[in-house]
Tab-separated table of C-alpha atoms in Angstrom:
chain	number	residue	atom	x	y	z
A	1	GLY	CA	0.000	0.000	0.000
A	2	ARG	CA	0.950	3.665	-0.202
A	3	GLY	CA	1.587	3.855	3.542
A	4	ARG	CA	4.593	1.549	3.480
A	5	ALA	CA	7.857	3.448	3.426
A	6	TRP	CA	10.149	2.266	0.661
A	7	PRO	CA	12.650	0.752	0.951
A	8	GLY	CA	12.546	0.485	4.731
A	9	PRO	CA	12.186	3.156	7.421
A	10	ARG	CA	12.028	6.759	6.258
A	11	ARG	CA	14.918	7.687	8.525
A	12	ARG	CA	17.064	5.876	5.971
A	13	HIS	CA	15.724	8.199	3.287
A	14	ALA	CA	16.609	11.116	5.553
A	15	ASP	CA	20.194	9.834	5.790
A	16	ARG	CA	20.384	9.484	1.994
A	17	ILE	CA	19.122	13.043	1.504
A	18	ARG	CA	21.844	14.382	3.801
A	19	GLN	CA	24.500	12.301	2.028
A	20	LEU	CA	23.381	13.378	-1.436
A	21	LYS	CA	23.232	17.011	-0.357
A	22	ALA	CA	26.762	16.752	1.075
A	23	ALA	CA	27.937	15.153	-2.185
A	24	GLY	CA	26.705	18.205	-4.068
A	25	ALA	CA	23.631	16.803	-5.820
A	26	ARG	CA	21.838	19.685	-7.553
A	27	LEU	CA	18.345	18.218	-7.125
A	28	ILE	CA	17.125	15.115	-5.267
A	29	VAL	CA	13.966	13.738	-6.850
A	30	PHE	CA	11.866	11.020	-5.228
A	31	ASP	CA	9.993	9.130	-7.935
A	32	VAL	CA	8.299	7.264	-5.093
A	33	ILE	CA	4.939	8.182	-3.588
A	34	CYS	CA	5.133	8.949	0.141
A	35	ALA	CA	1.437	9.603	0.665
A	36	GLU	CA	0.714	8.361	4.164
A	37	PRO	CA	2.357	8.629	7.578
A	38	SER	CA	4.559	5.887	8.950
A	39	ASP	CA	6.518	5.877	12.212
A	40	PRO	CA	6.177	9.423	13.669
A	41	GLU	CA	9.866	9.750	14.530
A	42	ASP	CA	10.910	8.499	11.092
A	43	ASP	CA	8.529	10.897	9.395
A	44	LEU	CA	9.855	13.805	11.459
A	45	LEU	CA	13.452	12.970	10.515
A	46	PHE	CA	12.459	12.684	6.856
A	47	THR	CA	10.621	16.025	6.963
A	48	GLU	CA	13.555	17.770	8.609
A	49	ALA	CA	15.993	16.330	6.069
A	50	ILE	CA	13.814	17.505	3.155
A	51	ARG	CA	13.507	21.002	4.603
A	52	SER	CA	17.197	21.279	5.500
A	53	ALA	CA	18.406	20.118	2.072
A	54	GLY	CA	16.199	22.609	0.240
A	55	ASN	CA	16.532	20.760	-3.067
A	56	VAL	CA	14.165	17.784	-2.706
A	57	ILE	CA	11.321	17.288	-5.174
A	58	LEU	CA	8.563	14.784	-4.419
A	59	SER	CA	6.052	12.952	-6.575
A	60	SER	CA	2.300	12.767	-6.744
A	61	THR	CA	0.236	10.348	-8.801
A	62	VAL	CA	-3.276	9.735	-10.028
A	63	GLU	CA	-5.206	6.627	-9.057
A	64	LYS	CA	-8.394	5.448	-10.673
A	65	SER	CA	-11.350	4.504	-8.500
A	66	GLU	CA	-14.160	2.571	-10.113
A	67	THR	CA	-17.525	1.331	-8.927
A	68	SER	CA	-20.437	-0.125	-10.842
A	69	ARG	CA	-21.741	3.402	-11.450
A	70	VAL	CA	-18.824	5.819	-11.129
A	71	SER	CA	-15.268	6.024	-12.432
A	72	GLN	CA	-13.120	8.807	-11.059
A	73	GLN	CA	-9.474	9.790	-10.838
A	74	ILE	CA	-8.014	10.686	-7.460
A	75	LEU	CA	-4.892	12.814	-7.048
A	76	VAL	CA	-2.568	11.206	-4.487
A	77	GLN	CA	-0.259	13.808	-2.960
A	78	PRO	CA	2.724	13.338	-0.639
A	79	TYR	CA	1.979	13.350	3.083
A	80	GLN	CA	1.355	17.013	3.979
A	81	PRO	CA	4.472	17.619	6.176
A	82	PHE	CA	6.663	16.234	3.375
A	83	ARG	CA	4.871	18.301	0.741
A	84	GLN	CA	5.243	21.513	2.736
A	85	ALA	CA	8.970	20.905	3.310
A	86	ALA	CA	9.778	19.998	-0.314
A	87	LYS	CA	11.100	22.337	-2.986
A	88	GLY	CA	8.362	21.127	-5.329
A	89	VAL	CA	5.931	18.336	-6.196
A	90	GLY	CA	5.291	16.917	-9.655
A	91	LEU	CA	2.860	14.430	-11.140
A	92	THR	CA	4.377	11.113	-12.218
A	93	LEU	CA	2.791	10.108	-15.480
A	94	VAL	CA	3.877	7.844	-18.330
A	95	THR	CA	1.541	7.740	-21.327
A	96	PRO	CA	2.023	4.870	-23.806
A	97	ASP	CA	0.695	5.151	-27.349
A	98	GLY	CA	-2.175	2.994	-28.560
A	99	ASP	CA	0.237	0.140	-29.320
A	100	GLY	CA	1.576	0.180	-25.749
A	101	ILE	CA	4.932	1.796	-26.604
A	102	VAL	CA	6.086	4.953	-24.802
A	103	ARG	CA	7.273	7.528	-27.328
A	104	ARG	CA	5.786	10.827	-26.160
A	105	PHE	CA	5.585	13.057	-23.123
A	106	TYR	CA	2.838	15.465	-22.084
A	107	LEU	CA	3.723	18.162	-19.577
A	108	HIS	CA	0.147	19.214	-18.815
A	109	PRO	CA	-2.261	16.333	-19.374
A	110	SER	CA	-4.374	17.887	-16.606
A	111	ASP	CA	-4.203	20.908	-14.305
A	112	GLU	CA	-1.299	19.286	-12.453
A	113	VAL	CA	2.311	19.944	-13.477
A	114	THR	CA	4.255	16.805	-14.285
A	115	LEU	CA	7.421	15.761	-12.464
A	116	PRO	CA	9.801	16.321	-15.431
A	117	GLU	CA	8.630	19.916	-15.846
A	118	VAL	CA	8.968	20.683	-12.130
A	119	VAL	CA	12.511	19.262	-12.139
A	120	ALA	CA	13.524	21.044	-15.353
A	121	ARG	CA	12.227	24.419	-14.162
A	122	HIS	CA	14.049	24.134	-10.838
A	123	TYR	CA	17.250	23.119	-12.623
A	124	TYR	CA	17.082	26.038	-15.064
A	125	ALA	CA	15.225	28.901	-13.407
A	126	ASN	CA	14.821	30.750	-16.713
A	127	LEU	CA	13.848	27.714	-18.766
A	128	SER	CA	11.208	28.633	-21.345
A	129	LEU	CA	8.660	25.914	-22.041
A	130	PRO	CA	5.559	26.493	-24.161
A	131	PRO	CA	2.230	25.873	-22.408
A	132	ARG	CA	0.776	22.403	-22.883
A	133	LEU	CA	4.059	21.223	-24.370
A	134	ALA	CA	4.095	17.690	-25.766
A	135	GLY	CA	6.557	15.898	-27.986
A	136	LEU	CA	8.603	12.825	-28.717
A	137	ILE	CA	11.033	11.685	-26.031
A	138	HIS	CA	14.642	11.717	-27.219
A	139	PHE	CA	15.889	8.312	-26.061
A	140	PRO	CA	19.706	8.321	-26.316
A	141	GLY	CA	19.872	4.604	-25.645
A	142	PRO	CA	18.123	1.478	-24.339
A	143	PRO	CA	17.281	0.718	-20.693
A	144	GLY	CA	20.339	1.213	-18.505
A	145	HIS	CA	21.759	4.033	-20.634
A	146	ILE	CA	21.193	6.536	-17.823
A	147	TYR	CA	23.858	6.218	-15.104
A	148	THR	CA	22.339	4.210	-12.253
A	149	VAL	CA	23.493	3.535	-8.702
A	150	SER	CA	21.947	0.912	-6.448
A	151	TYR	CA	20.263	2.206	-3.324
A	152	SER	CA	22.340	-0.202	-1.255
A	153	ARG	CA	25.483	1.608	-2.403
A	154	LEU	CA	23.999	4.873	-1.205
A	155	LEU	CA	23.102	3.230	2.092
A	156	GLU	CA	26.813	2.630	2.633
A	157	GLY	CA	27.520	6.292	1.938
A	158	PRO	CA	28.865	7.761	-1.323
A	159	ASP	CA	32.598	7.142	-1.800
A	160	ALA	CA	34.830	9.772	-3.381
A	161	SER	CA	34.345	8.553	-6.952
A	162	LEU	CA	30.570	8.353	-6.580
A	163	ALA	CA	30.394	11.749	-4.901
A	164	ALA	CA	32.313	13.231	-7.833
A	165	ARG	CA	29.744	11.829	-10.273
A	166	LEU	CA	26.825	13.141	-8.195
A	167	LYS	CA	28.120	16.687	-7.829
A	168	GLY	CA	25.895	19.145	-9.662
A	169	LYS	CA	23.635	16.382	-10.985
A	170	ILE	CA	19.928	15.608	-10.759
A	171	VAL	CA	19.490	12.435	-8.712
A	172	LEU	CA	16.265	10.480	-9.163
A	173	ILE	CA	15.335	7.872	-6.583
A	174	GLY	CA	12.943	5.164	-7.725
A	175	ARG	CA	12.420	1.509	-8.469
A	176	ILE	CA	14.497	-0.062	-11.229
A	177	LEU	CA	13.786	-3.453	-12.772
A	178	GLY	CA	16.179	-6.146	-11.597
A	179	ALA	CA	17.646	-4.019	-8.814
A	180	SER	CA	16.905	-6.820	-6.340
A	181	PRO	CA	15.017	-10.122	-6.353
A	182	THR	CA	12.065	-8.489	-4.582
A	183	ALA	CA	12.067	-5.083	-6.269
A	184	GLN	CA	8.844	-4.088	-7.983
A	185	ALA	CA	8.817	-1.380	-10.621
A	186	TYR	CA	6.452	0.024	-13.163
A	187	ALA	CA	7.981	-0.828	-16.511
A	188	PHE	CA	7.057	0.067	-20.067
A	189	TYR	CA	7.737	-0.782	-23.684
A	190	THR	CA	9.934	1.717	-25.537
A	191	PRO	CA	11.121	1.843	-29.169
A	192	PHE	CA	14.167	-0.201	-28.086
A	193	PHE	CA	12.148	-3.233	-26.979
A	194	SER	CA	12.090	-4.874	-30.414
A	195	ASN	CA	15.902	-5.014	-30.412
A	196	THR	CA	16.701	-5.541	-26.727
A	197	GLY	CA	13.638	-7.301	-25.298
A	198	GLN	CA	14.005	-5.044	-22.244
A	199	LEU	CA	11.343	-2.923	-20.584
A	200	MET	CA	12.229	0.504	-19.189
A	201	SER	CA	11.364	1.504	-15.626
A	202	GLY	CA	9.156	4.521	-15.077
A	203	VAL	CA	11.873	6.409	-13.189
A	204	GLU	CA	14.266	6.005	-16.134
A	205	ILE	CA	11.602	7.252	-18.551
A	206	HIS	CA	11.159	10.335	-16.355
A	207	ALA	CA	14.929	10.825	-16.471
A	208	GLN	CA	14.821	10.637	-20.271
A	209	VAL	CA	12.025	13.229	-20.423
A	210	ILE	CA	13.939	15.565	-18.076
A	211	ARG	CA	17.034	15.159	-20.236
A	212	THR	CA	14.980	15.925	-23.355
A	213	LEU	CA	13.569	19.119	-21.809
A	214	LEU	CA	16.914	20.382	-20.552
A	215	ARG	CA	18.669	19.765	-23.875
A	216	GLY	CA	15.759	20.993	-25.942
A	217	ASN	CA	16.063	18.111	-28.399
A	218	LEU	CA	12.510	16.827	-28.264
A	219	GLY	CA	11.209	15.297	-31.442
A	220	ARG	CA	8.135	16.665	-33.167
A	221	GLU	CA	5.765	14.814	-35.438
A	222	LEU	CA	4.921	16.011	-38.904
A	223	GLY	CA	1.542	17.648	-39.359
A	224	LEU	CA	-1.038	16.358	-41.805
A	225	LEU	CA	0.123	18.505	-44.754
A	226	PRO	CA	3.840	17.609	-44.401
A	227	LYS	CA	2.898	13.929	-44.065
A	228	LEU	CA	0.825	14.084	-47.261
A	229	SER	CA	3.641	15.908	-49.038
A	230	LEU	CA	6.151	13.289	-47.927
A	231	ASN	CA	3.905	10.434	-49.066
A	232	LEU	CA	3.398	12.145	-52.428
A	233	ALA	CA	7.161	12.577	-52.851
A	234	VAL	CA	7.724	8.890	-52.109
A	235	LEU	CA	5.078	7.901	-54.656
A	236	LEU	CA	6.606	10.185	-57.318
A	237	ILE	CA	10.067	8.718	-56.725
A	238	PHE	CA	8.598	5.217	-56.844
A	239	GLY	CA	6.829	5.948	-60.134
A	240	TRP	CA	9.983	7.481	-61.601
A	241	LEU	CA	11.993	4.385	-60.679
A	242	LEU	CA	9.425	2.046	-62.208
A	243	ALA	CA	9.418	4.046	-65.450
A	244	ARG	CA	13.194	3.700	-65.809
A	245	VAL	CA	13.662	-0.025	-65.136
A	246	SER	CA	12.600	-3.266	-66.794
A	247	PRO	CA	9.471	-5.103	-65.550
A	248	PHE	CA	11.495	-7.665	-63.603
A	249	SER	CA	13.693	-4.980	-62.052
A	250	GLY	CA	10.542	-3.059	-61.317
A	251	MET	CA	9.329	-6.019	-59.249
A	252	GLY	CA	12.571	-5.798	-57.287
A	253	VAL	CA	12.026	-2.106	-56.663
A	254	LEU	CA	8.462	-2.835	-55.532
A	255	MET	CA	9.709	-5.573	-53.196
A	256	SER	CA	12.289	-3.210	-51.685
A	257	PHE	CA	9.641	-0.548	-51.020
A	258	ILE	CA	7.351	-3.100	-49.387
A	259	LEU	CA	10.131	-4.466	-47.202
């Protein structure tokens, strides 16, 4: 349930926040929903660590509630003391296309601001993003392309080499597939699945969207007129090729276009 602190007592999260802050992390982003209270002392330590660090961003989510007559969406926010202490809160949302593959991001699918936008705006205070921005995610590589550190390594405290890699960086904390035998993570199909057979965890997709926003290299789809123009150009080239080759070669050209 949402009330269970992950992974383990929240005082451990408080320790990790202090360690990451000391290592020079620019932003600490929890892609984990902390919606309900746990042990009062643990929650107090976690709240104080969030407030003291001043660079912690938390996540909210939307849950669907259905009965025989009513279907409604419920916004699940972080526990109020955490929310008040945090630098910001953003909605975690991954939206697959109709075929189940995640290709696009939507910054404002509702009145709530999504987690990637909150993170990007806090990273670059003067970042200009159009309202209702949506686009294609620029995936630089398959699952695992984003630098990842196991939570257990953080529990031991960042060593000098790890601290050097964390300095000035955005650190996202969330569930990754295969991190442990018992780890559970939301995972999705991406354009890389057909080649790798690997799903991508939601936290890594959020990292890819944040990276896309900060670098400004989001992909955009062609509108209807450009698509029609492109299709017409392909057909004209195809017809030109057929007119210049023999019938049997023309079959080869046709086969190549089909394949």
